[in-house]
mmCIF file with all atom_site columns, C-alpha atoms in Angstrom:
data_model
loop_
_atom_site.group_PDB
_atom_site.id
_atom_site.type_symbol
_atom_site.label_atom_id
_atom_site.label_alt_id
_atom_site.label_comp_id
_atom_site.label_asym_id
_atom_site.label_entity_id
_atom_site.label_seq_id
_atom_site.pdbx_PDB_ins_code
_atom_site.Cartn_x
_atom_site.Cartn_y
_atom_site.Cartn_z
_atom_site.occupancy
_atom_site.B_iso_or_equiv
_atom_site.pdbx_formal_charge
_atom_site.auth_seq_id
_atom_site.auth_comp_id
_atom_site.auth_asym_id
_atom_site.auth_atom_id
_atom_site.pdbx_PDB_model_num
ATOM 1  C CA . MET P 1 1  ? 119.516 84.517 98.793  1.00 50.00 ? 1  MET P CA 1
ATOM 2  C CA . ALA P 1 2  ? 118.833 81.184 97.329  1.00 50.00 ? 2  ALA P CA 1
ATOM 3  C CA . GLU P 1 3  ? 120.098 79.402 100.374 1.00 53.00 ? 3  GLU P CA 1
ATOM 4  C CA . GLU P 1 4  ? 117.667 81.088 102.645 1.00 52.00 ? 4  GLU P CA 1
ATOM 5  C CA . SER P 1 5  ? 114.737 80.120 100.479 1.00 51.00 ? 5  SER P CA 1
ATOM 6  C CA . THR P 1 6  ? 115.906 76.580 100.566 1.00 51.00 ? 6  THR P CA 1
ATOM 7  C CA . GLU P 1 7  ? 116.210 76.671 104.267 1.00 52.00 ? 7  GLU P CA 1
ATOM 8  C CA . MET P 1 8  ? 112.662 77.993 104.596 1.00 53.00 ? 8  MET P CA 1
ATOM 9  C CA . GLU P 1 9  ? 111.275 75.289 102.361 1.00 59.00 ? 9  GLU P CA 1
ATOM 10 C CA . ASN P 1 10 ? 113.049 72.406 104.379 1.00 58.00 ? 10 ASN P CA 1
ATOM 11 C CA . ALA P 1 11 ? 112.177 74.063 107.827 1.00 61.00 ? 11 ALA P CA 1
ATOM 12 C CA . PRO P 1 12 ? 109.972 71.313 109.730 1.00 63.00 ? 12 PRO P CA 1
ATOM 13 C CA . LYS P 1 13 ? 106.141 72.369 109.319 1.00 80.00 ? 13 LYS P CA 1
ATOM 14 C CA . LYS P 1 14 ? 104.439 73.453 112.687 1.00 89.00 ? 14 LYS P CA 1
ATOM 15 C CA . ARG P 1 15 ? 101.404 71.298 114.058 1.00 93.00 ? 15 ARG P CA 1
ATOM 16 C CA . PRO P 1 16 ? 98.042  73.070 114.432 1.00 94.00 ? 16 PRO P CA 1
ATOM 17 C CA . GLU P 1 17 ? 98.256  72.769 118.290 1.00 94.00 ? 17 GLU P CA 1
ATOM 18 C CA . GLU P 1 18 ? 101.549 74.580 118.162 1.00 94.00 ? 18 GLU P CA 1
ATOM 19 C CA . ILE P 1 19 ? 100.279 77.755 116.423 1.00 96.00 ? 19 ILE P CA 1
ATOM 20 C CA . GLU P 1 20 ? 96.570  77.869 117.671 1.00 97.00 ? 20 GLU P CA 1
ATOM 21 C CA . PRO P 1 21 ? 97.272  79.928 120.845 1.00 97.00 ? 21 PRO P CA 1
ATOM 22 C CA . LEU P 1 22 ? 99.035  82.582 118.581 1.00 96.00 ? 22 LEU P CA 1
ATOM 23 C CA . VAL P 1 23 ? 96.330  82.318 116.064 1.00 97.00 ? 23 VAL P CA 1
ATOM 24 C CA . LYS P 1 24 ? 93.604  82.752 118.478 1.00 97.00 ? 24 LYS P CA 1
ATOM 25 C CA . GLU P 1 25 ? 95.439  85.808 120.104 1.00 97.00 ? 25 GLU P CA 1
ATOM 26 C CA . ILE P 1 26 ? 95.887  87.545 116.647 1.00 97.00 ? 26 ILE P CA 1
ATOM 27 C CA . LEU P 1 27 ? 92.158  86.781 115.804 1.00 97.00 ? 27 LEU P CA 1
ATOM 28 C CA . GLU P 1 28 ? 91.140  88.616 119.092 1.00 97.00 ? 28 GLU P CA 1
ATOM 29 C CA . ALA P 1 29 ? 93.295  91.704 118.110 1.00 96.00 ? 29 ALA P CA 1
ATOM 30 C CA . TYR P 1 30 ? 91.460  91.727 114.609 1.00 96.00 ? 30 TYR P CA 1
ATOM 31 C CA . ARG P 1 31 ? 88.015  91.194 116.169 1.00 95.00 ? 31 ARG P CA 1
ATOM 32 C CA . PRO P 1 32 ? 87.274  94.730 116.859 1.00 96.00 ? 32 PRO P CA 1
ATOM 33 C CA . ASN P 1 33 ? 87.671  95.557 113.210 1.00 93.00 ? 33 ASN P CA 1
ATOM 34 C CA . LEU P 1 34 ? 84.514  93.181 112.568 1.00 93.00 ? 34 LEU P CA 1
ATOM 35 C CA . GLN P 1 35 ? 82.642  94.225 115.355 1.00 94.00 ? 35 GLN P CA 1
ATOM 36 C CA . ALA P 1 36 ? 82.662  98.077 114.323 1.00 94.00 ? 36 ALA P CA 1
ATOM 37 C CA . ASP P 1 37 ? 80.440  97.026 111.424 1.00 89.00 ? 37 ASP P CA 1
ATOM 38 C CA . GLY P 1 38 ? 78.209  94.735 113.542 1.00 93.00 ? 38 GLY P CA 1
ATOM 39 C CA . GLY P 1 39 ? 80.163  91.614 112.673 1.00 93.00 ? 39 GLY P CA 1
ATOM 40 C CA . ASP P 1 40 ? 82.140  88.880 114.424 1.00 94.00 ? 40 ASP P CA 1
ATOM 41 C CA . MET P 1 41 ? 83.958  85.705 113.852 1.00 95.00 ? 41 MET P CA 1
ATOM 42 C CA . GLU P 1 42 ? 83.849  82.364 115.553 1.00 95.00 ? 42 GLU P CA 1
ATOM 43 C CA . PHE P 1 43 ? 87.199  80.208 115.471 1.00 97.00 ? 43 PHE P CA 1
ATOM 44 C CA . ILE P 1 44 ? 86.411  76.589 114.465 1.00 97.00 ? 44 ILE P CA 1
ATOM 45 C CA . SER P 1 45 ? 89.712  74.774 114.080 1.00 97.00 ? 45 SER P CA 1
ATOM 46 C CA . ILE P 1 46 ? 93.150  74.581 112.448 1.00 97.00 ? 46 ILE P CA 1
ATOM 47 C CA . ASP P 1 47 ? 93.559  71.591 110.062 1.00 96.00 ? 47 ASP P CA 1
ATOM 48 C CA . ASP P 1 48 ? 96.693  69.747 109.400 1.00 95.00 ? 48 ASP P CA 1
ATOM 49 C CA . GLU P 1 49 ? 97.666  71.811 106.502 1.00 95.00 ? 49 GLU P CA 1
ATOM 50 C CA . LEU P 1 50 ? 97.529  74.906 108.830 1.00 96.00 ? 50 LEU P CA 1
ATOM 51 C CA . ASN P 1 51 ? 94.417  76.494 107.114 1.00 97.00 ? 51 ASN P CA 1
ATOM 52 C CA . VAL P 1 52 ? 92.365  78.333 109.737 1.00 97.00 ? 52 VAL P CA 1
ATOM 53 C CA . HIS P 1 53 ? 88.604  77.597 109.783 1.00 97.00 ? 53 HIS P CA 1
ATOM 54 C CA . LEU P 1 54 ? 86.450  80.412 110.722 1.00 96.00 ? 54 LEU P CA 1
ATOM 55 C CA . ARG P 1 55 ? 82.611  81.395 110.736 1.00 94.00 ? 55 ARG P CA 1
ATOM 56 C CA . LEU P 1 56 ? 81.698  84.855 110.091 1.00 92.00 ? 56 LEU P CA 1
ATOM 57 C CA . THR P 1 57 ? 78.851  85.842 112.314 1.00 92.00 ? 57 THR P CA 1
ATOM 58 C CA . GLY P 1 58 ? 76.467  88.877 112.857 1.00 91.00 ? 58 GLY P CA 1
ATOM 59 C CA . ALA P 1 59 ? 76.460  91.367 109.906 1.00 90.00 ? 59 ALA P CA 1
ATOM 60 C CA . CYS P 1 60 ? 79.563  89.585 108.418 1.00 88.00 ? 60 CYS P CA 1
ATOM 61 C CA . GLY P 1 61 ? 77.680  86.465 108.199 1.00 84.00 ? 61 GLY P CA 1
ATOM 62 C CA . SER P 1 62 ? 75.229  87.633 105.664 1.00 84.00 ? 62 SER P CA 1
ATOM 63 C CA . CYS P 1 63 ? 77.185  90.403 103.910 1.00 85.00 ? 63 CYS P CA 1
ATOM 64 C CA . PRO P 1 64 ? 77.956  89.934 100.177 1.00 87.00 ? 64 PRO P CA 1
ATOM 65 C CA . MET P 1 65 ? 81.603  91.166 100.870 1.00 87.00 ? 65 MET P CA 1
ATOM 66 C CA . ALA P 1 66 ? 82.147  88.419 103.488 1.00 87.00 ? 66 ALA P CA 1
ATOM 67 C CA . THR P 1 67 ? 84.579  86.583 101.250 1.00 87.00 ? 67 THR P CA 1
ATOM 68 C CA . MET P 1 68 ? 86.513  89.572 100.497 1.00 89.00 ? 68 MET P CA 1
ATOM 69 C CA . THR P 1 69 ? 86.641  90.608 104.317 1.00 89.00 ? 69 THR P CA 1
ATOM 70 C CA . LEU P 1 70 ? 87.853  87.064 104.926 1.00 90.00 ? 70 LEU P CA 1
ATOM 71 C CA . LYS P 1 71 ? 90.472  86.884 102.423 1.00 91.00 ? 71 LYS P CA 1
ATOM 72 C CA . MET P 1 72 ? 91.824  90.556 102.160 1.00 92.00 ? 72 MET P CA 1
ATOM 73 C CA . GLY P 1 73 ? 91.200  91.472 105.825 1.00 93.00 ? 73 GLY P CA 1
ATOM 74 C CA . VAL P 1 74 ? 91.260  88.499 108.324 1.00 95.00 ? 74 VAL P CA 1
ATOM 75 C CA . GLU P 1 75 ? 93.567  86.246 106.301 1.00 96.00 ? 75 GLU P CA 1
ATOM 76 C CA . GLN P 1 76 ? 96.147  88.896 105.251 1.00 96.00 ? 76 GLN P CA 1
ATOM 77 C CA . TYR P 1 77 ? 96.289  90.196 108.849 1.00 96.00 ? 77 TYR P CA 1
ATOM 78 C CA . LEU P 1 78 ? 96.704  86.543 110.118 1.00 96.00 ? 78 LEU P CA 1
ATOM 79 C CA . LYS P 1 79 ? 99.341  85.574 107.713 1.00 96.00 ? 79 LYS P CA 1
ATOM 80 C CA . ASP P 1 80 ? 101.447 88.816 108.332 1.00 96.00 ? 80 ASP P CA 1
ATOM 81 C CA . ALA P 1 81 ? 101.377 87.986 112.184 1.00 96.00 ? 81 ALA P CA 1
ATOM 82 C CA . CYS P 1 82 ? 101.891 84.234 111.764 1.00 96.00 ? 82 CYS P CA 1
ATOM 83 C CA . PRO P 1 83 ? 103.428 83.036 108.604 1.00 95.00 ? 83 PRO P CA 1
ATOM 84 C CA . ASP P 1 84 ? 102.877 79.443 109.352 1.00 95.00 ? 84 ASP P CA 1
ATOM 85 C CA . VAL P 1 85 ? 99.221  79.892 108.452 1.00 96.00 ? 85 VAL P CA 1
ATOM 86 C CA . ASN P 1 86 ? 98.423  78.741 104.959 1.00 95.00 ? 86 ASN P CA 1
ATOM 87 C CA . SER P 1 87 ? 95.004  80.280 104.514 1.00 96.00 ? 87 SER P CA 1
ATOM 88 C CA . VAL P 1 88 ? 91.730  81.193 106.221 1.00 96.00 ? 88 VAL P CA 1
ATOM 89 C CA . VAL P 1 89 ? 88.708  79.021 105.250 1.00 95.00 ? 89 VAL P CA 1
ATOM 90 C CA . GLN P 1 90 ? 85.119  80.294 105.708 1.00 92.00 ? 90 GLN P CA 1
ATOM 91 C CA . GLU P 1 91 ? 82.628  77.637 107.226 1.00 89.00 ? 91 GLU P CA 1
ATOM 92 C CA . ASN P 1 92 ? 79.062  78.097 106.516 1.00 77.00 ? 92 ASN P CA 1
ATOM 93 C CA . SER P 1 93 ? 76.977  80.029 109.057 1.00 55.00 ? 93 SER P CA 1
ATOM 94 C CA . MET P 1 94 ? 73.890  77.978 108.187 1.00 52.00 ? 94 MET P CA 1
ATOM 95 C CA . GLN P 1 95 ? 73.514  74.377 107.507 1.00 42.00 ? 95 GLN P CA 1
ATOM 96 C CA . MET P 1 96 ? 71.585  73.719 104.255 1.00 39.00 ? 96 MET P CA 1
ATOM 97 C CA . TYR P 1 97 ? 68.887  71.049 104.378 1.00 36.00 ? 97 TYR P CA 1
#
């Protein structure tokens, strides 16, 4: 068991461009869950640490539960389907002046 853990830790880290197509496919599969409540999401990027950057839009963009939706919903679903993803980061939907 300990050997398996060490092998996983020593496995080469994937690059963002390697996992981006799979991440986008997974997000498309999750999107109807947000759209059912009048929301949506926009893929922004994947950084070098394999954090997926998203912008929640529609009803989700202004919902007080948006962070929970992002972490307990989108992030969990994405990490279950693509274990290479480190986390999901919410980008601001509006710029502050």
